[in-house]
Amino acid sequence: MNKELYNLIQNTRSTLRYLDLSTNKKINSIIKLIEINILEKNLNYKLSEMAVKETGFGNINDKMYKNFYKTKNLLKDISKIKINEPFYNKKKKIYEIIKPIGLICGVTPSTNPVATALNYIINSIKCRNAIIICPNPRSYEVTNFLVSSIKKLFRESSIPEEIVNIVPKSILRSDELISIFDSCDKNIVTGNKSFINKVRKSSKPFLTFGVGNVPVIINYDANISYAIKSIIKSKTFDNSTSCSADSVLIVHEKIYQKFLKKLLLNKCYVLNREDKEKLNKIYFTKGFVNPNIIGKDAKSILKFIEVKENNKKLIIYEKNKFEKNHFIFNEKIMPIIGLISFKSIYDAKKISKDILDINGLGHSAGIYSNNKKFILEISKDLNVSRIIVNQPHSQSAGGSLNNSLDTTLSLGCGTWGNSLINNNLNFLDFANKTTVSFKIK
């Protein structure tokens, strides 16, 4: 390990004593300080603008919204949690003590560079850990600006600025990164396969997260108008940069035509045969998804295939049957969504399973229905960690005010998705726990 990396590790570790001696009230005041200042409208705008310009993904307004509400909701989730204090679990008749891990390394994706980094930083500090952020090279500048802003805020508030640090850009693509992972007590990796491959070579504990490719089943009893508005809200949010965004709509044949007509009335564009042929030709370039359409809005993508529609939000690609090798049944980080019909519950399960087998095992699925028996019957057979019912998927799978899921941008996929956890990443993943068990009389 070179001197720069050695100093980075040692300087970050040196703050653990300060964190360990701080009261829970003090820790809460530190994370509140981050929330108030970093989410201030002008700074949030600058961070969001930088993210869009640097990566080419998403849009400024949605990133601002994501940064704001994901962080606000996280603080709401963890504000009452106490570290290093015994908590009595009445049901089990045991005491539990949540304790720090030490030094965390958090790898962040280019699709959500600000919101994910804030989630890591706040969870880490809450659990009295120091953290080194390791951003995707494509979003290094915005992440560095975020970390620098937090360090400046700490300096001005007489808080050790080395609590939060960032990996030097020069080593992000090299094997030297493994020495960073080996020097941290736990590594949390969201995104990039290159980072996942490197962290797997480390000797230290790590968490990784699986790929999304969300099948969404719309049963005949669903509220069609609500479902369509919810799906559009989910799939178009931040130009579909979330791994939780809907991928394929599986609609009951009884309501298929009505559903399709309502899509057209809600600023959706249904591709005709000629449009599909053009999209098929440009979707891949040199074996990879065309970067000119990733994270772009519907208007830009339609223009790319010579369709002049300025007010469309979502692009619909109909298929009569499932095709394993067709891109429409794989994850699409753009506002393009597949549409296929089903006849029976067996049909719906079979199509969903086939989609998940391509990509997305362990991640999540969605259902629009009011039939609890139907919902649970589907849920029994799909190997996913969460099923989102009657909610905009991309804004609900990672926790929201509408459900009780933990607030995160990193979703565990269990062994189905080669992940160690099924849950939404939360403060317990940034902590150790001691259990005190007494004899039951």
CSV table of C-alpha atoms in Angstrom, one decimal:
chain,number,residue,atom,x,y,z
A,1,MET,CA,0.0,0.0,0.0
A,2,ASN,CA,1.4,3.4,-1.0
A,3,LYS,CA,1.8,6.3,1.5
A,4,GLU,CA,-1.2,8.2,0.3
A,5,LEU,CA,-3.6,5.2,0.8
A,6,TYR,CA,-2.0,4.4,4.2
A,7,ASN,CA,-2.5,8.0,5.4
A,8,LEU,CA,-6.1,7.9,4.1
A,9,ILE,CA,-6.9,4.8,6.1
A,10,GLN,CA,-5.1,6.0,9.3
A,11,ASN,CA,-6.6,9.5,9.2
A,12,THR,CA,-10.1,8.1,8.8
A,13,ARG,CA,-9.6,5.5,11.5
A,14,SER,CA,-8.3,8.2,13.9
A,15,THR,CA,-11.8,9.6,14.2
A,16,LEU,CA,-13.3,6.5,15.7
A,17,ARG,CA,-12.4,7.5,19.2
A,18,TYR,CA,-14.3,10.8,18.8
A,19,LEU,CA,-17.3,8.9,17.5
A,20,ASP,CA,-17.2,6.3,20.3
A,21,LEU,CA,-17.1,9.0,23.0
A,22,SER,CA,-19.9,11.0,21.5
A,23,THR,CA,-23.4,10.8,23.0
A,24,ASN,CA,-26.4,9.6,20.9
A,25,LYS,CA,-27.6,13.2,21.1
A,26,LYS,CA,-24.4,14.4,19.6
A,27,ILE,CA,-24.4,11.8,16.9
A,28,ASN,CA,-28.0,12.8,16.0
A,29,SER,CA,-26.9,16.4,15.8
A,30,ILE,CA,-24.1,15.6,13.3
A,31,ILE,CA,-26.4,13.7,10.9
A,32,LYS,CA,-29.0,16.4,11.3
A,33,LEU,CA,-26.3,19.0,10.4
A,34,ILE,CA,-25.6,17.0,7.2
A,35,GLU,CA,-29.4,16.9,6.3
A,36,ILE,CA,-30.0,20.6,6.9
A,37,ASN,CA,-27.0,21.9,5.0
A,38,ILE,CA,-26.5,19.4,2.1
A,39,LEU,CA,-30.2,19.3,1.3
A,40,GLU,CA,-30.5,23.1,1.2
A,41,LYS,CA,-32.2,23.9,-2.1
A,42,ASN,CA,-29.2,25.6,-3.8
A,43,LEU,CA,-26.7,23.0,-2.8
A,44,ASN,CA,-29.0,20.1,-3.6
A,45,TYR,CA,-29.6,21.7,-7.1
A,46,LYS,CA,-25.9,22.0,-7.7
A,47,LEU,CA,-25.2,18.4,-6.7
A,48,SER,CA,-28.1,17.2,-8.9
A,49,GLU,CA,-27.0,19.3,-11.8
A,50,MET,CA,-23.4,18.0,-11.5
A,51,ALA,CA,-24.6,14.4,-11.4
A,52,VAL,CA,-26.7,14.8,-14.6
A,53,LYS,CA,-23.9,16.6,-16.4
A,54,GLU,CA,-21.1,14.3,-15.4
A,55,THR,CA,-23.0,11.0,-15.9
A,56,GLY,CA,-25.5,11.8,-18.6
A,57,PHE,CA,-28.1,10.0,-16.5
A,58,GLY,CA,-31.5,11.2,-15.2
A,59,ASN,CA,-32.8,14.7,-14.7
A,60,ILE,CA,-32.1,17.4,-12.1
A,61,ASN,CA,-35.5,17.8,-10.6
A,62,ASP,CA,-36.0,14.1,-9.9
A,63,LYS,CA,-32.5,13.8,-8.5
A,64,MET,CA,-33.2,16.7,-6.1
A,65,TYR,CA,-36.4,15.0,-5.0
A,66,LYS,CA,-34.6,11.7,-4.5
A,67,ASN,CA,-31.7,13.2,-2.5
A,68,PHE,CA,-34.2,15.2,-0.3
A,69,TYR,CA,-36.8,12.5,0.5
A,70,LYS,CA,-34.5,9.5,0.7
A,71,THR,CA,-32.4,11.3,3.2
A,72,LYS,CA,-35.3,12.8,5.2
A,73,ASN,CA,-37.0,9.4,5.4
A,74,LEU,CA,-33.7,7.8,6.4
A,75,LEU,CA,-33.3,10.2,9.4
A,76,LYS,CA,-36.9,9.5,10.3
A,77,ASP,CA,-36.2,5.7,10.3
A,78,ILE,CA,-33.1,5.9,12.6
A,79,SER,CA,-33.5,9.0,14.8
A,80,LYS,CA,-34.7,7.0,17.8
A,81,ILE,CA,-32.1,4.3,17.5
A,82,LYS,CA,-29.4,4.3,20.3
A,83,ILE,CA,-25.9,2.9,19.9
A,84,ASN,CA,-24.0,1.3,22.8
A,85,GLU,CA,-27.1,1.3,25.0
A,86,PRO,CA,-28.9,-1.9,26.1
A,87,PHE,CA,-32.4,-2.3,24.6
A,88,TYR,CA,-34.8,-4.7,26.2
A,89,ASN,CA,-36.6,-6.9,23.8
A,90,LYS,CA,-39.8,-7.8,25.8
A,91,LYS,CA,-40.9,-10.5,23.3
A,92,LYS,CA,-37.7,-12.5,23.5
A,93,LYS,CA,-36.7,-11.4,27.0
A,94,ILE,CA,-33.2,-10.4,26.0
A,95,TYR,CA,-31.1,-7.3,25.9
A,96,GLU,CA,-29.6,-6.1,22.6
A,97,ILE,CA,-26.7,-3.7,22.3
A,98,ILE,CA,-26.0,-2.2,18.9
A,99,LYS,CA,-22.3,-1.4,18.5
A,100,PRO,CA,-20.0,0.2,15.9
A,101,ILE,CA,-18.1,-1.8,13.2
A,102,GLY,CA,-15.3,0.7,12.8
A,103,LEU,CA,-14.2,1.7,9.3
A,104,ILE,CA,-16.6,1.3,6.4
A,105,CYS,CA,-15.9,1.5,2.7
A,106,GLY,CA,-18.9,2.3,0.6
A,107,VAL,CA,-19.0,1.9,-3.2
A,108,THR,CA,-21.6,4.1,-4.9
A,109,PRO,CA,-23.1,3.9,-8.4
A,110,SER,CA,-23.1,6.4,-11.2
A,111,THR,CA,-26.9,6.3,-11.4
A,112,ASN,CA,-27.5,7.6,-7.8
A,113,PRO,CA,-24.2,9.1,-6.7
A,114,VAL,CA,-25.5,11.6,-4.2
A,115,ALA,CA,-28.4,9.8,-2.6
A,116,THR,CA,-26.5,6.6,-2.1
A,117,ALA,CA,-23.5,8.3,-0.7
A,118,LEU,CA,-25.7,10.3,1.8
A,119,ASN,CA,-27.4,7.0,2.8
A,120,TYR,CA,-24.0,5.4,3.5
A,121,ILE,CA,-22.6,8.4,5.3
A,122,ILE,CA,-25.6,8.9,7.6
A,123,ASN,CA,-26.0,5.2,8.4
A,124,SER,CA,-22.2,5.0,9.2
A,125,ILE,CA,-22.1,8.0,11.4
A,126,LYS,CA,-25.3,7.0,13.2
A,127,CYS,CA,-23.6,3.7,14.1
A,128,ARG,CA,-20.4,5.6,15.0
A,129,ASN,CA,-18.4,4.4,12.1
A,130,ALA,CA,-16.0,6.4,9.9
A,131,ILE,CA,-16.4,5.9,6.2
A,132,ILE,CA,-14.4,6.1,3.0
A,133,ILE,CA,-16.6,6.6,-0.1
A,134,CYS,CA,-15.5,4.9,-3.3
A,135,PRO,CA,-17.5,6.3,-6.2
A,136,ASN,CA,-18.0,5.0,-9.7
A,137,PRO,CA,-15.3,6.7,-11.9
A,138,ARG,CA,-18.2,8.1,-14.0
A,139,SER,CA,-19.5,10.1,-11.1
A,140,TYR,CA,-16.3,10.9,-9.2
A,141,GLU,CA,-16.5,14.7,-9.5
A,142,VAL,CA,-20.0,15.1,-8.0
A,143,THR,CA,-19.2,12.6,-5.3
A,144,ASN,CA,-15.9,14.4,-4.4
A,145,PHE,CA,-17.8,17.7,-4.3
A,146,LEU,CA,-20.4,16.1,-1.9
A,147,VAL,CA,-17.7,14.7,0.4
A,148,SER,CA,-15.8,18.0,0.3
A,149,SER,CA,-18.9,19.9,1.2
A,150,ILE,CA,-19.5,17.6,4.2
A,151,LYS,CA,-15.8,17.9,5.3
A,152,LYS,CA,-16.1,21.8,5.1
A,153,LEU,CA,-19.3,21.7,7.1
A,154,PHE,CA,-17.5,19.5,9.8
A,155,ARG,CA,-14.5,21.9,10.0
A,156,GLU,CA,-16.8,24.8,10.5
A,157,SER,CA,-18.6,22.9,13.3
A,158,SER,CA,-15.5,21.6,15.1
A,159,ILE,CA,-16.2,18.0,14.1
A,160,PRO,CA,-13.3,15.9,12.8
A,161,GLU,CA,-13.5,16.2,9.0
A,162,GLU,CA,-11.7,12.8,8.5
A,163,ILE,CA,-14.9,11.0,9.6
A,164,VAL,CA,-15.8,11.1,5.9
A,165,ASN,CA,-13.2,10.6,3.1
A,166,ILE,CA,-13.0,9.6,-0.5
A,167,VAL,CA,-10.8,7.1,-2.4
A,168,PRO,CA,-8.3,8.8,-4.8
A,169,LYS,CA,-9.5,8.8,-8.4
A,170,SER,CA,-6.2,7.4,-9.6
A,171,ILE,CA,-6.8,4.0,-8.1
A,172,LEU,CA,-10.4,3.4,-8.9
A,173,ARG,CA,-9.6,1.2,-11.9
A,174,SER,CA,-6.6,-0.6,-10.4
A,175,ASP,CA,-6.1,-3.5,-8.1
A,176,GLU,CA,-4.8,-1.1,-5.4
A,177,LEU,CA,-8.4,-0.8,-4.6
A,178,ILE,CA,-8.3,-4.2,-3.0
A,179,SER,CA,-5.8,-2.9,-0.4
A,180,ILE,CA,-8.5,-0.3,0.6
A,181,PHE,CA,-11.1,-3.0,1.0
A,182,ASP,CA,-8.6,-5.1,3.0
A,183,SER,CA,-7.9,-2.2,5.3
A,184,CYS,CA,-11.6,-1.5,6.1
A,185,ASP,CA,-13.7,-3.5,8.6
A,186,LYS,CA,-16.7,-3.9,6.2
A,187,ASN,CA,-17.2,-3.0,2.5
A,188,ILE,CA,-20.6,-2.2,1.0
A,189,VAL,CA,-20.8,-2.2,-2.7
A,190,THR,CA,-23.7,-0.9,-4.8
A,191,GLY,CA,-23.4,-1.1,-8.6
A,192,ASN,CA,-20.4,-1.6,-10.9
A,193,LYS,CA,-19.4,-5.3,-11.6
A,194,SER,CA,-15.7,-4.3,-11.6
A,195,PHE,CA,-15.9,-3.2,-8.0
A,196,ILE,CA,-17.9,-6.3,-7.1
A,197,ASN,CA,-15.1,-8.5,-8.6
A,198,LYS,CA,-12.5,-6.6,-6.7
A,199,VAL,CA,-14.2,-6.7,-3.3
A,200,ARG,CA,-14.7,-10.5,-3.7
A,201,LYS,CA,-10.9,-10.7,-3.6
A,202,SER,CA,-10.7,-8.9,-0.3
A,203,SER,CA,-10.3,-10.8,3.0
A,204,LYS,CA,-12.9,-8.5,4.8
A,205,PRO,CA,-16.7,-8.9,5.1
A,206,PHE,CA,-18.7,-7.3,2.3
A,207,LEU,CA,-22.2,-6.8,1.0
A,208,THR,CA,-23.2,-6.6,-2.7
A,209,PHE,CA,-26.6,-6.2,-4.3
A,210,GLY,CA,-28.2,-7.9,-7.3
A,211,VAL,CA,-29.5,-6.6,-10.6
A,212,GLY,CA,-33.1,-5.3,-11.0
A,213,ASN,CA,-35.4,-6.4,-13.8
A,214,VAL,CA,-38.9,-5.9,-12.3
A,215,PRO,CA,-41.9,-7.9,-13.7
A,216,VAL,CA,-45.2,-6.1,-12.8
A,217,ILE,CA,-48.4,-8.1,-13.0
A,218,ILE,CA,-51.7,-6.2,-13.5
A,219,ASN,CA,-54.7,-8.5,-12.7
A,220,TYR,CA,-58.2,-7.9,-14.2
A,221,ASP,CA,-59.5,-6.6,-10.9
A,222,ALA,CA,-56.9,-3.8,-10.7
A,223,ASN,CA,-57.8,-0.1,-10.7
A,224,ILE,CA,-56.5,0.5,-14.2
A,225,SER,CA,-56.4,4.3,-14.0
A,226,TYR,CA,-54.5,4.2,-10.8
A,227,ALA,CA,-52.1,1.4,-11.9
A,228,ILE,CA,-51.2,3.3,-15.1
A,229,LYS,CA,-50.5,6.6,-13.3
A,230,SER,CA,-48.5,4.7,-10.7
A,231,ILE,CA,-46.5,2.8,-13.3
A,232,ILE,CA,-45.7,6.0,-15.3
A,233,LYS,CA,-44.6,7.8,-12.2
A,234,SER,CA,-42.3,4.9,-11.3
A,235,LYS,CA,-40.8,4.1,-14.7
A,236,THR,CA,-40.2,7.7,-15.8
A,237,PHE,CA,-38.8,8.9,-12.5
A,238,ASP,CA,-35.2,10.2,-13.0
A,239,ASN,CA,-35.4,8.6,-16.5
A,240,SER,CA,-35.6,5.1,-15.0
A,241,THR,CA,-32.2,5.1,-13.5
A,242,SER,CA,-33.4,3.1,-10.5
A,243,CYS,CA,-32.8,-0.7,-10.4
A,244,SER,CA,-36.3,-0.9,-8.9
A,245,ALA,CA,-38.0,0.6,-12.0
A,246,ASP,CA,-40.7,-1.5,-13.7
A,247,SER,CA,-39.3,-3.6,-16.6
A,248,VAL,CA,-42.2,-5.5,-18.1
A,249,LEU,CA,-45.9,-5.1,-17.6
A,250,ILE,CA,-47.8,-8.5,-17.6
A,251,VAL,CA,-51.5,-7.6,-18.1
A,252,HIS,CA,-54.5,-9.9,-17.8
A,253,GLU,CA,-56.0,-10.5,-21.3
A,254,LYS,CA,-59.5,-9.4,-20.0
A,255,ILE,CA,-58.3,-5.8,-19.6
A,256,TYR,CA,-55.4,-5.7,-22.0
A,257,GLN,CA,-57.0,-3.6,-24.7
A,258,LYS,CA,-58.6,-1.2,-22.2
A,259,PHE,CA,-55.2,-0.9,-20.5
A,260,LEU,CA,-53.5,-0.2,-23.8
A,261,LYS,CA,-55.9,2.6,-24.7
A,262,LYS,CA,-55.5,4.2,-21.3
A,263,LEU,CA,-51.7,4.2,-21.7
A,264,LEU,CA,-52.2,6.1,-25.0
A,265,LEU,CA,-54.3,8.7,-23.1
A,266,ASN,CA,-51.6,9.2,-20.5
A,267,LYS,CA,-48.7,10.4,-22.7
A,268,CYS,CA,-47.3,6.9,-23.5
A,269,TYR,CA,-46.1,6.1,-27.0
A,270,VAL,CA,-46.7,2.6,-28.3
A,271,LEU,CA,-44.1,1.5,-30.8
A,272,ASN,CA,-45.3,0.3,-34.2
A,273,ARG,CA,-43.5,-2.4,-36.2
A,274,GLU,CA,-41.3,0.1,-38.0
A,275,ASP,CA,-40.4,1.8,-34.8
A,276,LYS,CA,-39.5,-1.5,-33.2
A,277,GLU,CA,-37.2,-2.4,-36.1
A,278,LYS,CA,-35.4,0.9,-35.7
A,279,LEU,CA,-35.0,0.5,-31.9
A,280,ASN,CA,-33.8,-3.1,-32.4
A,281,LYS,CA,-31.1,-1.8,-34.7
A,282,ILE,CA,-29.7,0.9,-32.4
A,283,TYR,CA,-30.4,-0.6,-28.9
A,284,PHE,CA,-27.0,-2.3,-28.8
A,285,THR,CA,-23.6,-1.0,-30.0
A,286,LYS,CA,-20.4,-3.1,-29.9
A,287,GLY,CA,-22.2,-5.6,-27.8
A,288,PHE,CA,-23.4,-3.2,-25.1
A,289,VAL,CA,-26.6,-1.2,-24.6
A,290,ASN,CA,-26.3,2.1,-26.6
A,291,PRO,CA,-25.0,4.7,-24.2
A,292,ASN,CA,-26.9,7.4,-26.1
A,293,ILE,CA,-30.2,6.1,-24.8
A,294,ILE,CA,-29.3,5.0,-21.2
A,295,GLY,CA,-30.9,7.3,-18.6
A,296,LYS,CA,-32.4,9.6,-21.3
A,297,ASP,CA,-36.0,10.7,-21.5
A,298,ALA,CA,-38.6,9.3,-23.8
A,299,LYS,CA,-38.5,12.4,-26.1
A,300,SER,CA,-34.7,12.0,-26.7
A,301,ILE,CA,-35.0,8.2,-27.3
A,302,LEU,CA,-37.9,8.7,-29.8
A,303,LYS,CA,-35.9,11.3,-31.6
A,304,PHE,CA,-33.1,8.9,-31.9
A,305,ILE,CA,-35.3,6.5,-33.8
A,306,GLU,CA,-36.8,9.3,-35.9
A,307,VAL,CA,-40.2,9.6,-34.1
A,308,LYS,CA,-41.3,13.2,-33.6
A,309,GLU,CA,-43.3,13.2,-30.4
A,310,ASN,CA,-42.5,15.9,-27.9
A,311,ASN,CA,-44.9,15.2,-25.1
A,312,LYS,CA,-44.5,11.5,-24.5
A,313,LYS,CA,-43.3,10.3,-21.1
A,314,LEU,CA,-43.0,6.5,-21.6
A,315,ILE,CA,-42.3,4.2,-24.5
A,316,ILE,CA,-44.3,0.9,-24.8
A,317,TYR,CA,-42.9,-2.1,-26.6
A,318,GLU,CA,-45.6,-4.8,-27.1
A,319,LYS,CA,-44.7,-8.5,-27.4
A,320,ASN,CA,-47.1,-11.3,-28.2
A,321,LYS,CA,-45.0,-13.9,-26.5
A,322,PHE,CA,-41.9,-14.2,-24.2
A,323,GLU,CA,-38.6,-14.3,-26.0
A,324,LYS,CA,-35.6,-15.1,-23.8
A,325,ASN,CA,-33.0,-13.3,-26.0
A,326,HIS,CA,-35.0,-10.1,-26.6
A,327,PHE,CA,-33.7,-7.0,-24.8
A,328,ILE,CA,-37.3,-5.9,-23.8
A,329,PHE,CA,-37.4,-8.7,-21.2
A,330,ASN,CA,-34.1,-7.6,-19.6
A,331,GLU,CA,-33.4,-4.6,-17.4
A,332,LYS,CA,-33.7,-1.3,-19.2
A,333,ILE,CA,-32.2,1.9,-17.6
A,334,MET,CA,-34.4,4.2,-19.6
A,335,PRO,CA,-38.2,4.9,-19.9
A,336,ILE,CA,-38.9,1.9,-22.2
A,337,ILE,CA,-41.2,-0.8,-20.9
A,338,GLY,CA,-42.3,-4.2,-22.2
A,339,LEU,CA,-46.0,-5.1,-22.4
A,340,ILE,CA,-47.4,-8.6,-22.7
A,341,SER,CA,-50.7,-10.3,-21.8
A,342,PHE,CA,-51.5,-13.3,-19.6
A,343,LYS,CA,-54.5,-15.7,-19.5
A,344,SER,CA,-54.2,-17.4,-16.1
A,345,ILE,CA,-52.3,-17.1,-12.8
A,346,TYR,CA,-50.1,-19.9,-14.0
A,347,ASP,CA,-49.3,-17.8,-17.1
A,348,ALA,CA,-48.5,-14.8,-15.0
A,349,LYS,CA,-46.2,-16.7,-12.8
A,350,LYS,CA,-44.5,-18.4,-15.8
A,351,ILE,CA,-43.8,-15.1,-17.6
A,352,SER,CA,-42.5,-13.5,-14.4
A,353,LYS,CA,-40.2,-16.4,-13.7
A,354,ASP,CA,-38.8,-16.4,-17.2
A,355,ILE,CA,-38.1,-12.6,-17.0
A,356,LEU,CA,-36.4,-13.0,-13.6
A,357,ASP,CA,-34.3,-15.9,-14.9
A,358,ILE,CA,-32.8,-13.5,-17.5
A,359,ASN,CA,-31.9,-11.0,-14.8
A,360,GLY,CA,-33.4,-9.8,-11.5
A,361,LEU,CA,-33.6,-13.0,-9.4
A,362,GLY,CA,-33.9,-12.0,-5.7
A,363,HIS,CA,-34.6,-8.4,-6.4
A,364,SER,CA,-38.3,-7.5,-6.6
A,365,ALA,CA,-41.6,-7.8,-8.5
A,366,GLY,CA,-44.8,-5.7,-8.5
A,367,ILE,CA,-48.5,-6.6,-8.5
A,368,TYR,CA,-51.6,-4.4,-9.1
A,369,SER,CA,-54.6,-6.3,-7.7
A,370,ASN,CA,-57.1,-6.2,-4.8
A,371,ASN,CA,-57.3,-9.9,-4.6
A,372,LYS,CA,-55.2,-11.0,-1.6
A,373,LYS,CA,-55.4,-14.7,-2.5
A,374,PHE,CA,-54.1,-13.9,-6.0
A,375,ILE,CA,-51.3,-11.7,-4.6
A,376,LEU,CA,-50.1,-14.3,-2.1
A,377,GLU,CA,-50.3,-17.2,-4.6
A,378,ILE,CA,-48.1,-15.2,-7.0
A,379,SER,CA,-45.8,-14.3,-4.1
A,380,LYS,CA,-45.2,-17.9,-3.1
A,381,ASP,CA,-43.7,-18.8,-6.5
A,382,LEU,CA,-41.5,-15.8,-7.3
A,383,ASN,CA,-37.9,-15.9,-6.0
A,384,VAL,CA,-37.7,-12.2,-5.1
A,385,SER,CA,-36.9,-10.5,-1.8
A,386,ARG,CA,-39.8,-8.0,-2.0
A,387,ILE,CA,-43.1,-7.8,-3.8
A,388,ILE,CA,-44.6,-4.3,-4.1
A,389,VAL,CA,-48.4,-4.2,-4.2
A,390,ASN,CA,-50.4,-1.3,-5.7
A,391,GLN,CA,-47.5,1.2,-5.3
A,392,PRO,CA,-45.1,3.0,-7.8
A,393,HIS,CA,-42.3,0.4,-7.7
A,394,SER,CA,-39.2,2.5,-8.1
A,395,GLN,CA,-40.3,4.9,-5.3
A,396,SER,CA,-41.5,2.1,-3.0
A,397,ALA,CA,-39.2,-0.9,-3.1
A,398,GLY,CA,-36.4,1.2,-1.4
A,399,GLY,CA,-38.8,2.3,1.3
A,400,SER,CA,-41.3,5.2,1.3
A,401,LEU,CA,-43.9,6.9,3.5
A,402,ASN,CA,-46.5,4.5,1.9
A,403,ASN,CA,-44.9,1.3,3.4
A,404,SER,CA,-42.7,0.0,6.2
A,405,LEU,CA,-39.7,-1.0,4.2
A,406,ASP,CA,-36.4,0.5,5.3
A,407,THR,CA,-35.2,3.6,3.3
A,408,THR,CA,-32.3,2.7,1.0
A,409,LEU,CA,-31.1,2.7,-2.6
A,410,SER,CA,-29.3,-0.7,-2.1
A,411,LEU,CA,-31.6,-3.7,-2.1
A,412,GLY,CA,-30.5,-7.1,-0.9
A,413,CYS,CA,-31.3,-10.0,-3.2
A,414,GLY,CA,-30.5,-13.0,-1.1
A,415,THR,CA,-28.7,-16.0,-2.4
A,416,TRP,CA,-31.0,-15.8,-5.5
A,417,GLY,CA,-29.1,-12.7,-6.5
A,418,ASN,CA,-25.7,-13.7,-5.1
A,419,SER,CA,-26.2,-11.4,-2.1
A,420,LEU,CA,-25.8,-12.1,1.6
A,421,ILE,CA,-29.0,-10.3,2.7
A,422,ASN,CA,-32.6,-10.2,1.5
A,423,ASN,CA,-33.5,-7.0,3.3
A,424,ASN,CA,-33.2,-3.3,2.3
A,425,LEU,CA,-29.8,-2.1,3.4
A,426,ASN,CA,-30.3,-0.4,6.8
A,427,PHE,CA,-28.5,0.8,9.9
A,428,LEU,CA,-28.1,-2.8,11.2
A,429,ASP,CA,-25.9,-3.5,8.2
A,430,PHE,CA,-23.6,-0.8,9.5
A,431,ALA,CA,-23.4,-2.2,13.0
A,432,ASN,CA,-22.5,-5.2,15.2
A,433,LYS,CA,-24.9,-6.5,17.9
A,434,THR,CA,-24.4,-8.1,21.3
A,435,THR,CA,-27.3,-10.1,22.6
A,436,VAL,CA,-27.6,-10.6,26.4
A,437,SER,CA,-29.6,-13.7,27.2
A,438,PHE,CA,-31.0,-14.5,30.7
A,439,LYS,CA,-32.3,-17.8,31.9
A,440,ILE,CA,-36.0,-18.0,31.4
A,441,LYS,CA,-37.7,-19.1,34.7
